[in-house]
Amino acid sequence: MKKILAIVLAAILLLATAACSNQTASTPTPAASAKPAAQKLTVAHKGNPTSLNHLTVSNVSVNGPLGHLLYDTLVNYDSETDSFKPSIATKWEQIDSTHVKFTLRNDVKAHDGSPIKASDVLYTVTTGVNSGKLDNYYARFKLEDCKVVDDYTIILATKTPDPYLFYTIANNAMGIVSEAAVKKAGGLDSQTQKPSSGTGPYKFVSWDQGAKVVLARNENYWGGKPFFDTIEFRIITDASARMINLESGDVNIVLDPDLNQIKTIASNKKFQVQNFKTKNLNMAFFNTTKDIFSDVKVRQAIALALDYSQNAKVSMGEYGYVTDSVLANLSPAYAKPDSSYTNYYHYDLAAAKKLLAESKYPNGFSFTLKYMENAIFTSLAQLIQNQLNQLNIKVTLQPTASTVFYNDAASGNFDMYLAAPSNPDPFATLIFFDGRLTFKSANGGSGWKGGDQFYALLDKAKATMDDKARNEIMKQLQATINSNVPALTLGSQNRVLVADANLTGISLTPFADINLSKASRK
């Protein structure tokens, strides 16, 4: 009897175990069924955007980090290889020196659901050309020769051969905009604060002026599911405050950090410092139309009186490098100076004093140095002031608000000014030395007259599509500029950010803006 009872109890226990097993398999545990935590990225940004649509503004720099999240370009820039890869355009063909044919994806939609076609590319280019607000990007196109071949094929034409065109095409100033979405929303002005016409990986949610901009994942993004549910840009104008917010955990990334604070935070394993070398230049432009700076020996003497290595170290630390030409060392057209000419971009105080003694101003003089106030420009200005004092040259420093500064540069209302050209197209830098242009046409520059032979070489370089042949001409152009010193190259500034250690996928745009479109967490 006991044996039978034991068998019955064992059978009951076995059935109970099987029932529990089946219940476990069919009913997920709370841990298994819980929704993954939302992924949010919070970015500390230095300034309030001027607009959330690039076609409505004349300067896109402060808007750059948002631009590549809201808008896609025809091609993407690979900052690691300095090359271009497909984006909205899957392939392209250089038909001749002024025409490029692009084949587009057929599955791209704007944030309002409107399909993107070749006509939208033409609309974007046409709007950019006709507005005149972004001439440094759009003025190169010859609209009457730009042509929609079919819904997903377009030919873009430039006025002249444009060897470095793709740097411009890959920049967020040429993000493709949906014409249908613009019209549906009531016109282009509607896109400045509530954009719906972009195709990028993140969509607009809200903008609290001066405080924050919030974006959300574009669930229908053609390029795959973006990592973050939301990306929030906090507007924190003070560089030190941005770093404090990172350390407290209120933000995950700091753009344009205070370089003096980086060394302290770099030792903390919770954070990472990303230090991207760029093609940007910190430059000082002489106004060579002024009598003082029309004397080449004065310009050469000033160039030799500056301690470039020390100045780069003081103003940029390890986040920049010394340059020795009017093009950055990473520029595709940079030519290392050789013995074929005299290069004045090095420190030689004795030679500087000798040249000044031979100039029209042997006993020194005074001038005013204008610059937009930021940590690097302020530091460079003070260093220039101190070092030129050794030549009995008295420099009055004049920090200037950006709105006034740009107007003064474009009207020639300066003795010398500091600027940081960031366009990777070498011709965008050389425009500052094309004396056939006015200050207004060049948006500043030096007013220097290079002469007919120089201009002939410049025009020849622009028309030469063969890289090797063009680079040989560019070497001659740099030699002429470097020996005449219409501007000073004060160093190339890196693009630096500080972020949580587990963030990855951050890159640079062609114009050295931070690109977060592929950012994720490890």
Coordinates of C-alpha atoms in Angstrom, one line a residue:
M1 CA 0.0 0.0 0.0
K2 CA 2.8 2.4 0.9
K3 CA 4.5 1.6 -2.4
I4 CA 1.4 2.5 -4.3
L5 CA 1.0 5.8 -2.3
A6 CA 4.6 6.7 -3.1
I7 CA 4.0 6.1 -6.8
V8 CA 0.8 8.3 -6.8
L9 CA 2.6 11.1 -4.9
A10 CA 5.5 11.0 -7.4
A11 CA 3.1 11.2 -10.3
I12 CA 1.3 14.2 -8.8
L13 CA 4.7 15.9 -8.2
L14 CA 5.7 15.3 -11.9
L15 CA 2.5 16.7 -13.2
A16 CA 2.8 19.8 -11.0
T17 CA 6.4 20.4 -12.2
A18 CA 5.3 20.1 -15.9
A19 CA 2.4 22.5 -15.3
C20 CA 4.8 25.0 -13.7
S21 CA 7.2 24.5 -16.7
N22 CA 4.4 25.2 -19.2
Q23 CA 3.2 28.2 -17.3
T24 CA 6.8 29.7 -17.2
A25 CA 7.2 29.2 -21.0
S26 CA 3.9 30.8 -21.9
T27 CA 3.9 33.7 -19.4
P28 CA 7.0 36.0 -19.7
T29 CA 8.5 37.2 -16.5
P30 CA 8.3 40.9 -15.8
A31 CA 12.0 41.3 -16.6
A32 CA 11.6 39.7 -20.0
S33 CA 8.5 41.7 -21.0
A34 CA 9.7 45.1 -19.7
K35 CA 10.2 47.8 -22.4
P36 CA 13.8 48.8 -22.9
A37 CA 14.6 52.2 -21.4
A38 CA 14.4 55.1 -23.8
Q39 CA 17.7 56.3 -25.2
K40 CA 18.2 60.0 -24.8
L41 CA 21.3 62.1 -25.8
T42 CA 21.7 65.5 -24.3
V43 CA 24.1 67.9 -26.0
A44 CA 25.5 71.1 -24.5
H45 CA 25.6 73.6 -27.4
K46 CA 27.2 77.1 -27.3
G47 CA 24.5 79.1 -29.1
N48 CA 20.9 79.4 -30.0
P49 CA 20.3 78.3 -33.6
T50 CA 19.6 81.2 -36.0
S51 CA 17.2 78.9 -37.9
L52 CA 16.4 75.2 -38.3
N53 CA 16.5 75.5 -42.1
H54 CA 19.7 76.3 -43.8
L55 CA 18.1 77.9 -46.8
T56 CA 16.9 80.8 -44.7
V57 CA 20.2 82.0 -43.2
S58 CA 23.5 83.4 -44.4
N59 CA 25.7 81.6 -41.9
V60 CA 25.1 78.0 -40.9
S61 CA 28.0 77.4 -38.4
V62 CA 26.1 77.5 -35.1
N63 CA 23.3 75.4 -36.7
G64 CA 25.7 72.8 -38.1
P65 CA 25.3 70.1 -35.4
L66 CA 21.5 70.1 -35.8
G67 CA 21.6 70.4 -39.6
H68 CA 23.0 66.9 -40.2
L69 CA 20.4 65.4 -37.9
L70 CA 17.5 67.1 -39.7
Y71 CA 18.7 67.0 -43.3
D72 CA 20.5 64.6 -45.6
T73 CA 22.9 65.6 -48.3
L74 CA 23.4 64.0 -51.7
V75 CA 26.7 62.5 -50.5
N76 CA 28.2 61.9 -47.1
Y77 CA 31.7 62.9 -46.1
D78 CA 34.0 60.4 -44.4
S79 CA 36.3 62.5 -42.2
E80 CA 38.7 59.5 -41.5
T81 CA 39.5 59.0 -45.2
D82 CA 38.7 62.5 -46.5
S83 CA 36.4 60.9 -49.1
F84 CA 32.8 60.9 -50.1
K85 CA 30.2 58.1 -49.9
P86 CA 26.6 57.6 -51.0
S87 CA 23.7 59.2 -49.2
I88 CA 20.5 60.3 -51.0
A89 CA 22.6 59.8 -54.1
T90 CA 23.6 56.2 -54.7
K91 CA 26.1 57.0 -57.4
W92 CA 27.4 59.9 -59.5
E93 CA 29.2 60.5 -62.8
Q94 CA 31.4 63.4 -63.8
I95 CA 30.0 64.0 -67.3
D96 CA 32.5 66.8 -68.0
S97 CA 34.4 69.5 -66.0
T98 CA 31.1 71.4 -65.2
H99 CA 28.4 68.7 -65.1
V100 CA 27.8 65.9 -62.6
K101 CA 25.0 63.3 -62.9
F102 CA 23.5 62.0 -59.7
T103 CA 21.3 58.8 -59.3
L104 CA 19.1 59.0 -56.3
R105 CA 17.6 56.5 -53.9
N106 CA 13.8 55.9 -54.5
D107 CA 12.9 55.3 -50.9
V108 CA 13.7 58.6 -49.2
K109 CA 10.8 60.5 -47.6
A110 CA 10.7 63.9 -45.9
H111 CA 9.6 64.1 -42.3
D112 CA 6.0 65.0 -43.4
G113 CA 5.9 61.8 -45.5
S114 CA 6.5 63.5 -48.9
P115 CA 8.7 61.4 -51.3
I116 CA 12.1 62.9 -52.3
K117 CA 12.7 63.1 -56.0
A118 CA 15.2 64.8 -58.3
S119 CA 12.9 67.8 -58.5
D120 CA 13.5 68.4 -54.7
V121 CA 17.2 68.5 -55.3
L122 CA 16.6 71.1 -58.0
Y123 CA 14.3 73.0 -55.7
T124 CA 17.0 73.1 -53.0
V125 CA 19.7 74.3 -55.4
T126 CA 17.4 76.9 -57.0
T127 CA 16.2 78.3 -53.7
G128 CA 19.8 78.6 -52.5
V129 CA 21.0 80.3 -55.7
N130 CA 18.1 82.7 -55.8
S131 CA 18.2 83.8 -52.2
G132 CA 21.9 84.8 -52.4
K133 CA 22.2 84.1 -48.6
L134 CA 24.7 81.3 -49.0
D135 CA 26.6 82.3 -52.1
N136 CA 29.8 80.7 -50.9
Y137 CA 27.9 77.4 -51.4
Y138 CA 25.3 78.0 -54.1
A139 CA 26.8 80.7 -56.3
R140 CA 28.9 78.2 -58.1
F141 CA 25.9 76.5 -59.7
K142 CA 24.6 77.4 -63.2
L143 CA 20.9 77.0 -62.8
E144 CA 20.0 77.1 -66.5
D145 CA 22.1 74.0 -67.1
C146 CA 20.9 72.0 -64.0
K147 CA 18.5 69.4 -65.3
V148 CA 16.0 66.8 -63.9
V149 CA 16.5 63.8 -66.1
D150 CA 13.8 61.7 -64.4
D151 CA 12.3 61.3 -61.0
Y152 CA 15.6 59.9 -59.6
T153 CA 18.3 61.3 -61.8
I154 CA 19.5 64.9 -61.9
I155 CA 22.4 66.7 -63.5
L156 CA 24.0 69.6 -61.5
A157 CA 26.0 72.1 -63.5
T158 CA 28.6 74.6 -62.2
K159 CA 29.6 77.9 -63.8
T160 CA 33.2 76.8 -64.0
P161 CA 35.1 73.6 -63.4
D162 CA 34.9 72.9 -59.7
P163 CA 37.5 70.3 -58.5
Y164 CA 36.5 70.5 -54.9
L165 CA 32.7 70.6 -55.4
F166 CA 31.9 67.6 -53.3
Y167 CA 33.1 69.3 -50.1
T168 CA 30.3 71.7 -50.6
I169 CA 27.7 69.2 -51.7
A170 CA 28.4 67.1 -48.5
N171 CA 27.9 70.1 -46.2
N172 CA 24.7 70.6 -44.3
A173 CA 24.2 74.0 -46.1
M174 CA 23.2 71.8 -49.0
G175 CA 20.9 69.5 -47.2
I176 CA 18.0 68.4 -49.5
V177 CA 14.7 70.0 -48.8
S178 CA 11.2 68.7 -49.8
E179 CA 9.4 71.3 -52.0
A180 CA 6.0 69.6 -51.2
A181 CA 6.6 69.7 -47.5
V182 CA 7.6 73.4 -47.6
K183 CA 4.5 74.3 -49.6
K184 CA 2.3 72.2 -47.3
A185 CA 3.6 74.0 -44.3
G186 CA 3.0 77.5 -45.8
G187 CA 6.3 78.4 -47.3
L188 CA 10.0 78.4 -46.5
D189 CA 9.7 80.7 -43.5
S190 CA 7.6 78.1 -41.8
Q191 CA 10.7 75.9 -41.7
T192 CA 12.9 78.2 -39.7
Q193 CA 11.3 77.2 -36.3
K194 CA 9.2 74.1 -37.1
P195 CA 10.9 72.2 -39.9
S196 CA 9.1 69.3 -41.6
S197 CA 10.9 69.3 -45.0
G198 CA 14.1 67.5 -44.0
T199 CA 14.8 63.8 -44.5
G200 CA 17.4 63.3 -41.8
P201 CA 17.6 60.6 -39.1
Y202 CA 15.9 62.8 -36.5
K203 CA 12.7 64.9 -36.7
F204 CA 11.8 68.2 -35.0
V205 CA 9.8 68.1 -31.8
S206 CA 10.2 71.5 -30.1
W207 CA 12.3 74.6 -29.7
D208 CA 12.4 76.6 -26.5
Q209 CA 14.2 79.7 -27.7
G210 CA 17.5 80.2 -26.0
A211 CA 17.0 77.1 -23.9
K212 CA 16.8 73.9 -25.8
V213 CA 15.9 72.1 -29.1
V214 CA 14.4 68.6 -29.0
L215 CA 14.5 66.1 -31.8
A216 CA 13.0 62.6 -32.0
R217 CA 14.0 59.5 -34.0
N218 CA 12.7 59.4 -37.6
E219 CA 11.1 55.9 -37.5
N220 CA 10.9 55.9 -41.3
Y221 CA 14.5 56.8 -41.9
W222 CA 15.8 55.3 -45.1
G223 CA 19.2 54.7 -43.6
G224 CA 18.2 52.3 -40.9
K225 CA 16.8 52.9 -37.4
P226 CA 18.7 55.8 -35.6
F227 CA 20.0 54.8 -32.1
F228 CA 18.5 57.5 -29.9
D229 CA 14.8 58.0 -29.1
T230 CA 15.5 61.7 -28.6
I231 CA 18.3 64.1 -28.9
E232 CA 18.1 67.3 -26.9
F233 CA 20.4 70.3 -27.5
R234 CA 20.7 72.5 -24.4
I235 CA 21.8 76.1 -25.2
I236 CA 24.5 76.9 -22.7
T237 CA 26.5 79.9 -23.8
D238 CA 29.2 79.8 -21.1
A239 CA 31.9 77.2 -21.9
S240 CA 32.7 76.5 -18.2
A241 CA 29.0 76.0 -17.5
R242 CA 28.8 73.4 -20.3
M243 CA 31.6 71.4 -18.7
I244 CA 30.0 71.6 -15.2
N245 CA 26.8 70.2 -16.7
L246 CA 28.7 67.3 -18.2
E247 CA 30.4 66.4 -14.8
S248 CA 27.0 66.6 -13.1
G249 CA 25.5 64.2 -15.6
D250 CA 23.0 66.7 -16.9
V251 CA 24.4 66.5 -20.4
N252 CA 26.2 63.7 -22.3
I253 CA 28.3 65.8 -24.8
V254 CA 29.9 69.2 -24.6
L255 CA 30.5 71.0 -28.0
D256 CA 33.2 73.7 -28.0
P257 CA 34.5 73.0 -24.5
D258 CA 36.7 75.3 -22.5
L259 CA 40.2 74.0 -23.5
N260 CA 41.6 74.9 -20.2
Q261 CA 39.2 72.6 -18.4
I262 CA 39.8 69.6 -20.6
K263 CA 43.0 68.3 -18.9
T264 CA 41.2 68.1 -15.6
I265 CA 38.3 66.1 -17.0
A266 CA 40.4 63.9 -19.4
S267 CA 41.8 61.8 -16.5
N268 CA 38.2 60.8 -15.4
K269 CA 37.4 57.5 -17.0
K270 CA 33.7 58.4 -17.1
F271 CA 34.5 60.8 -20.0
Q272 CA 36.3 60.9 -23.3
V273 CA 38.0 63.7 -25.2
Q274 CA 37.7 63.6 -29.0
N275 CA 40.3 65.7 -30.7
F276 CA 39.7 65.9 -34.5
K277 CA 42.4 67.6 -36.7
T278 CA 40.8 69.8 -39.2
K279 CA 41.5 71.9 -42.3
N280 CA 40.5 75.1 -40.4
L281 CA 42.9 77.9 -40.1
N282 CA 43.3 80.7 -37.6
M283 CA 44.4 83.7 -39.7
A284 CA 45.1 87.4 -39.3
F285 CA 44.4 89.4 -42.4
F286 CA 46.2 92.6 -43.2
N287 CA 44.3 95.4 -44.9
T288 CA 46.9 95.9 -47.6
T289 CA 44.9 98.9 -49.0
K290 CA 46.1 100.8 -45.9
D291 CA 49.4 102.6 -46.3
I292 CA 51.1 100.8 -43.4
F293 CA 50.4 97.3 -44.7
S294 CA 50.9 98.1 -48.4
D295 CA 54.6 97.8 -47.6
V296 CA 55.6 94.1 -48.1
K297 CA 58.6 94.5 -45.8
V298 CA 56.3 95.6 -42.9
R299 CA 54.1 92.5 -43.5
Q300 CA 57.2 90.2 -43.7
A301 CA 58.7 91.7 -40.5
I302 CA 55.4 91.2 -38.6
A303 CA 55.3 87.6 -39.8
L304 CA 58.8 86.9 -38.6
A305 CA 58.2 88.5 -35.2
L306 CA 55.5 86.0 -34.1
D307 CA 56.5 82.9 -32.2
Y308 CA 54.1 80.5 -34.0
S309 CA 54.9 77.4 -31.9
Q310 CA 54.5 79.2 -28.6
N311 CA 51.3 81.0 -29.7
A312 CA 49.7 77.7 -30.9
K313 CA 50.7 76.1 -27.6
V314 CA 49.3 78.9 -25.5
S315 CA 46.1 79.5 -27.4
M316 CA 45.2 75.9 -28.4
G317 CA 47.4 73.6 -26.4
E318 CA 47.4 70.1 -27.8
Y319 CA 44.2 70.9 -29.7
G320 CA 45.8 72.5 -32.7
Y321 CA 48.9 72.5 -34.8
V322 CA 51.3 75.0 -36.4
T323 CA 50.9 75.6 -40.1
D324 CA 53.4 77.1 -42.6
S325 CA 51.3 78.0 -45.6
V326 CA 48.0 79.8 -46.3
L327 CA 46.4 76.4 -46.7
A328 CA 46.1 74.0 -43.8
N329 CA 48.4 71.0 -43.7
L330 CA 45.4 68.7 -44.2
S331 CA 44.2 70.6 -47.2
P332 CA 44.1 68.5 -50.4
A333 CA 46.1 71.2 -52.1
Y334 CA 48.7 71.9 -49.4
A335 CA 52.3 72.2 -50.6
K336 CA 55.1 72.0 -48.1
P337 CA 57.3 75.1 -48.5
D338 CA 60.7 74.4 -50.2
S339 CA 63.8 76.4 -51.1
S340 CA 62.2 77.8 -54.3
Y341 CA 61.0 80.9 -52.4
T342 CA 61.3 82.6 -49.0
N343 CA 58.6 81.6 -46.5
Y344 CA 58.1 84.1 -43.7
Y345 CA 55.8 82.0 -41.5
H346 CA 58.4 81.2 -38.8
Y347 CA 59.9 83.0 -35.8
D348 CA 63.1 85.1 -36.4
L349 CA 63.1 88.3 -34.4
A350 CA 66.5 89.5 -35.7
A351 CA 65.4 89.1 -39.3
A352 CA 62.1 90.9 -38.4
K353 CA 63.9 93.9 -36.9
K354 CA 66.2 94.1 -40.0
L355 CA 63.2 94.1 -42.4
L356 CA 61.3 96.7 -40.5
A357 CA 64.4 98.9 -40.5
E358 CA 64.4 98.7 -44.3
S359 CA 60.7 99.5 -44.5
K360 CA 58.8 102.8 -44.7
Y361 CA 58.2 102.6 -41.0
P362 CA 61.6 101.8 -39.4
N363 CA 60.6 103.3 -36.1
G364 CA 57.4 101.3 -35.7
F365 CA 53.7 102.4 -35.8
S366 CA 50.3 101.7 -34.3
F367 CA 47.3 99.7 -35.6
T368 CA 44.0 98.2 -34.4
L369 CA 43.4 94.4 -34.4
K370 CA 39.7 93.4 -34.6
Y371 CA 38.4 90.0 -33.7
M372 CA 35.2 88.2 -32.5
E373 CA 35.7 87.5 -28.8
N374 CA 36.4 83.9 -28.0
A375 CA 39.0 82.2 -25.9
I376 CA 41.4 81.4 -28.8
F377 CA 41.1 84.7 -30.6
T378 CA 41.5 86.6 -27.4
S379 CA 44.6 84.7 -26.5
L380 CA 46.1 85.1 -30.0
A381 CA 45.3 88.8 -30.1
Q382 CA 47.1 89.3 -26.8
L383 CA 50.1 87.3 -27.9
I384 CA 50.4 89.3 -31.2
Q385 CA 50.1 92.5 -29.2
N386 CA 53.0 91.5 -26.8
Q387 CA 55.3 90.1 -29.5
L388 CA 54.9 93.1 -31.9
N389 CA 55.8 95.4 -29.0
Q390 CA 59.4 94.1 -29.6
L391 CA 59.3 95.9 -32.9
N392 CA 57.9 99.1 -31.4
I393 CA 54.6 98.3 -33.1
K394 CA 51.7 99.2 -30.8
V395 CA 48.6 97.1 -31.2
T396 CA 45.2 98.2 -30.0
L397 CA 42.9 95.2 -29.4
Q398 CA 39.3 95.6 -30.4
P399 CA 36.9 92.7 -29.6
T400 CA 33.9 93.1 -31.8
A401 CA 30.4 91.7 -31.9
S402 CA 29.8 89.2 -34.7
T403 CA 27.2 91.3 -36.5
V404 CA 29.5 94.4 -36.6
F405 CA 32.6 92.3 -37.3
Y406 CA 31.3 90.7 -40.5
N407 CA 30.1 94.0 -41.8
D408 CA 33.5 95.6 -41.1
A409 CA 35.4 92.8 -42.8
A410 CA 33.1 93.0 -45.9
S411 CA 33.5 96.8 -46.1
G412 CA 37.3 96.9 -45.5
N413 CA 36.8 98.8 -42.3
F414 CA 39.8 97.3 -40.4
D415 CA 43.6 97.4 -40.1
M416 CA 43.9 93.7 -39.3
Y417 CA 41.4 91.2 -38.3
L418 CA 41.4 87.6 -37.0
A419 CA 39.2 84.9 -38.6
A420 CA 39.0 81.2 -38.9
P421 CA 38.2 80.0 -42.4
S422 CA 36.7 76.6 -42.2
N423 CA 35.8 75.8 -45.8
P424 CA 37.8 72.8 -46.9
D425 CA 37.7 73.9 -50.6
P426 CA 41.2 75.5 -51.1
F427 CA 39.7 78.0 -53.5
A428 CA 37.4 79.3 -50.7
T429 CA 40.6 80.3 -48.9
L430 CA 42.4 81.7 -52.0
I431 CA 39.4 83.9 -52.7
F432 CA 40.7 86.1 -49.9
F433 CA 43.8 86.8 -52.0
D434 CA 42.1 87.5 -55.3
G435 CA 42.6 91.2 -55.7
R436 CA 40.2 91.4 -58.5
L437 CA 37.4 91.1 -56.0
T438 CA 36.2 93.7 -53.6
F439 CA 36.2 93.2 -49.8
K440 CA 32.4 92.7 -50.1
S441 CA 32.7 90.1 -52.9
A442 CA 35.3 88.2 -50.9
N443 CA 33.5 88.7 -47.6
G444 CA 36.6 90.2 -46.2
G445 CA 40.2 89.2 -47.1
S446 CA 43.3 91.3 -47.5
G447 CA 42.7 93.5 -50.6
W448 CA 46.1 92.3 -51.8
K449 CA 46.9 92.7 -55.5
G450 CA 48.7 89.6 -56.7
G451 CA 49.1 90.7 -60.3
D452 CA 48.2 89.4 -63.7
Q453 CA 50.5 86.3 -63.6
F454 CA 49.1 85.3 -60.2
Y455 CA 45.5 85.7 -61.4
A456 CA 46.2 83.7 -64.6
L457 CA 47.6 80.8 -62.4
L458 CA 44.6 81.0 -60.1
D459 CA 42.2 80.8 -63.0
K460 CA 44.1 77.9 -64.5
A461 CA 44.1 76.0 -61.2
K462 CA 40.3 76.4 -61.0
A463 CA 39.8 75.0 -64.5
T464 CA 42.2 72.0 -64.0
M465 CA 40.4 68.8 -63.0
D466 CA 43.5 66.6 -63.0
D467 CA 44.7 66.5 -59.4
K468 CA 48.4 66.2 -60.1
A469 CA 48.5 69.1 -62.6
R470 CA 46.3 71.3 -60.4
N471 CA 48.4 70.7 -57.2
E472 CA 51.5 71.8 -59.1
I473 CA 49.8 75.1 -59.9
M474 CA 48.5 75.4 -56.3
K475 CA 52.1 75.0 -55.1
Q476 CA 53.1 78.0 -57.2
L477 CA 50.1 80.0 -55.9
Q478 CA 51.0 79.2 -52.2
A479 CA 54.6 80.2 -52.9
T480 CA 53.6 83.6 -54.2
I481 CA 51.2 84.3 -51.3
N482 CA 53.5 82.9 -48.6
S483 CA 56.4 85.2 -49.8
N484 CA 54.2 88.3 -50.0
V485 CA 52.4 87.7 -46.7
P486 CA 49.0 89.4 -47.2
A487 CA 47.8 87.4 -44.2
L488 CA 49.3 85.5 -41.3
T489 CA 48.6 81.8 -40.6
L490 CA 48.5 81.4 -36.9
G491 CA 47.8 77.7 -36.6
S492 CA 45.1 75.2 -37.4
Q493 CA 42.5 74.6 -34.8
N494 CA 41.2 71.1 -34.0
R495 CA 37.6 70.4 -33.4
V496 CA 37.3 69.2 -29.8
L497 CA 34.4 67.7 -27.8
V498 CA 34.1 66.1 -24.4
A499 CA 31.5 63.3 -23.9
D500 CA 30.5 60.3 -21.9
A501 CA 33.0 57.5 -22.3
N502 CA 30.4 55.1 -23.8
L503 CA 29.4 57.2 -26.8
T504 CA 30.6 56.3 -30.2
G505 CA 30.0 57.0 -33.9
I506 CA 30.8 60.8 -33.7
S507 CA 32.4 62.3 -36.8
L508 CA 33.2 65.5 -38.6
T509 CA 31.4 67.2 -41.5
P510 CA 33.5 68.6 -44.3
F511 CA 33.4 72.0 -42.6
A512 CA 34.5 70.6 -39.3
D513 CA 31.1 70.7 -37.6
I514 CA 30.3 67.8 -35.2
N515 CA 28.1 65.1 -36.9
L516 CA 26.0 63.1 -34.5
S517 CA 23.8 61.4 -37.1
K518 CA 25.5 58.0 -36.4
A519 CA 26.1 58.5 -32.7
S520 CA 25.2 55.6 -30.4
R521 CA 26.2 54.1 -27.1
K522 CA 28.6 51.2 -26.8

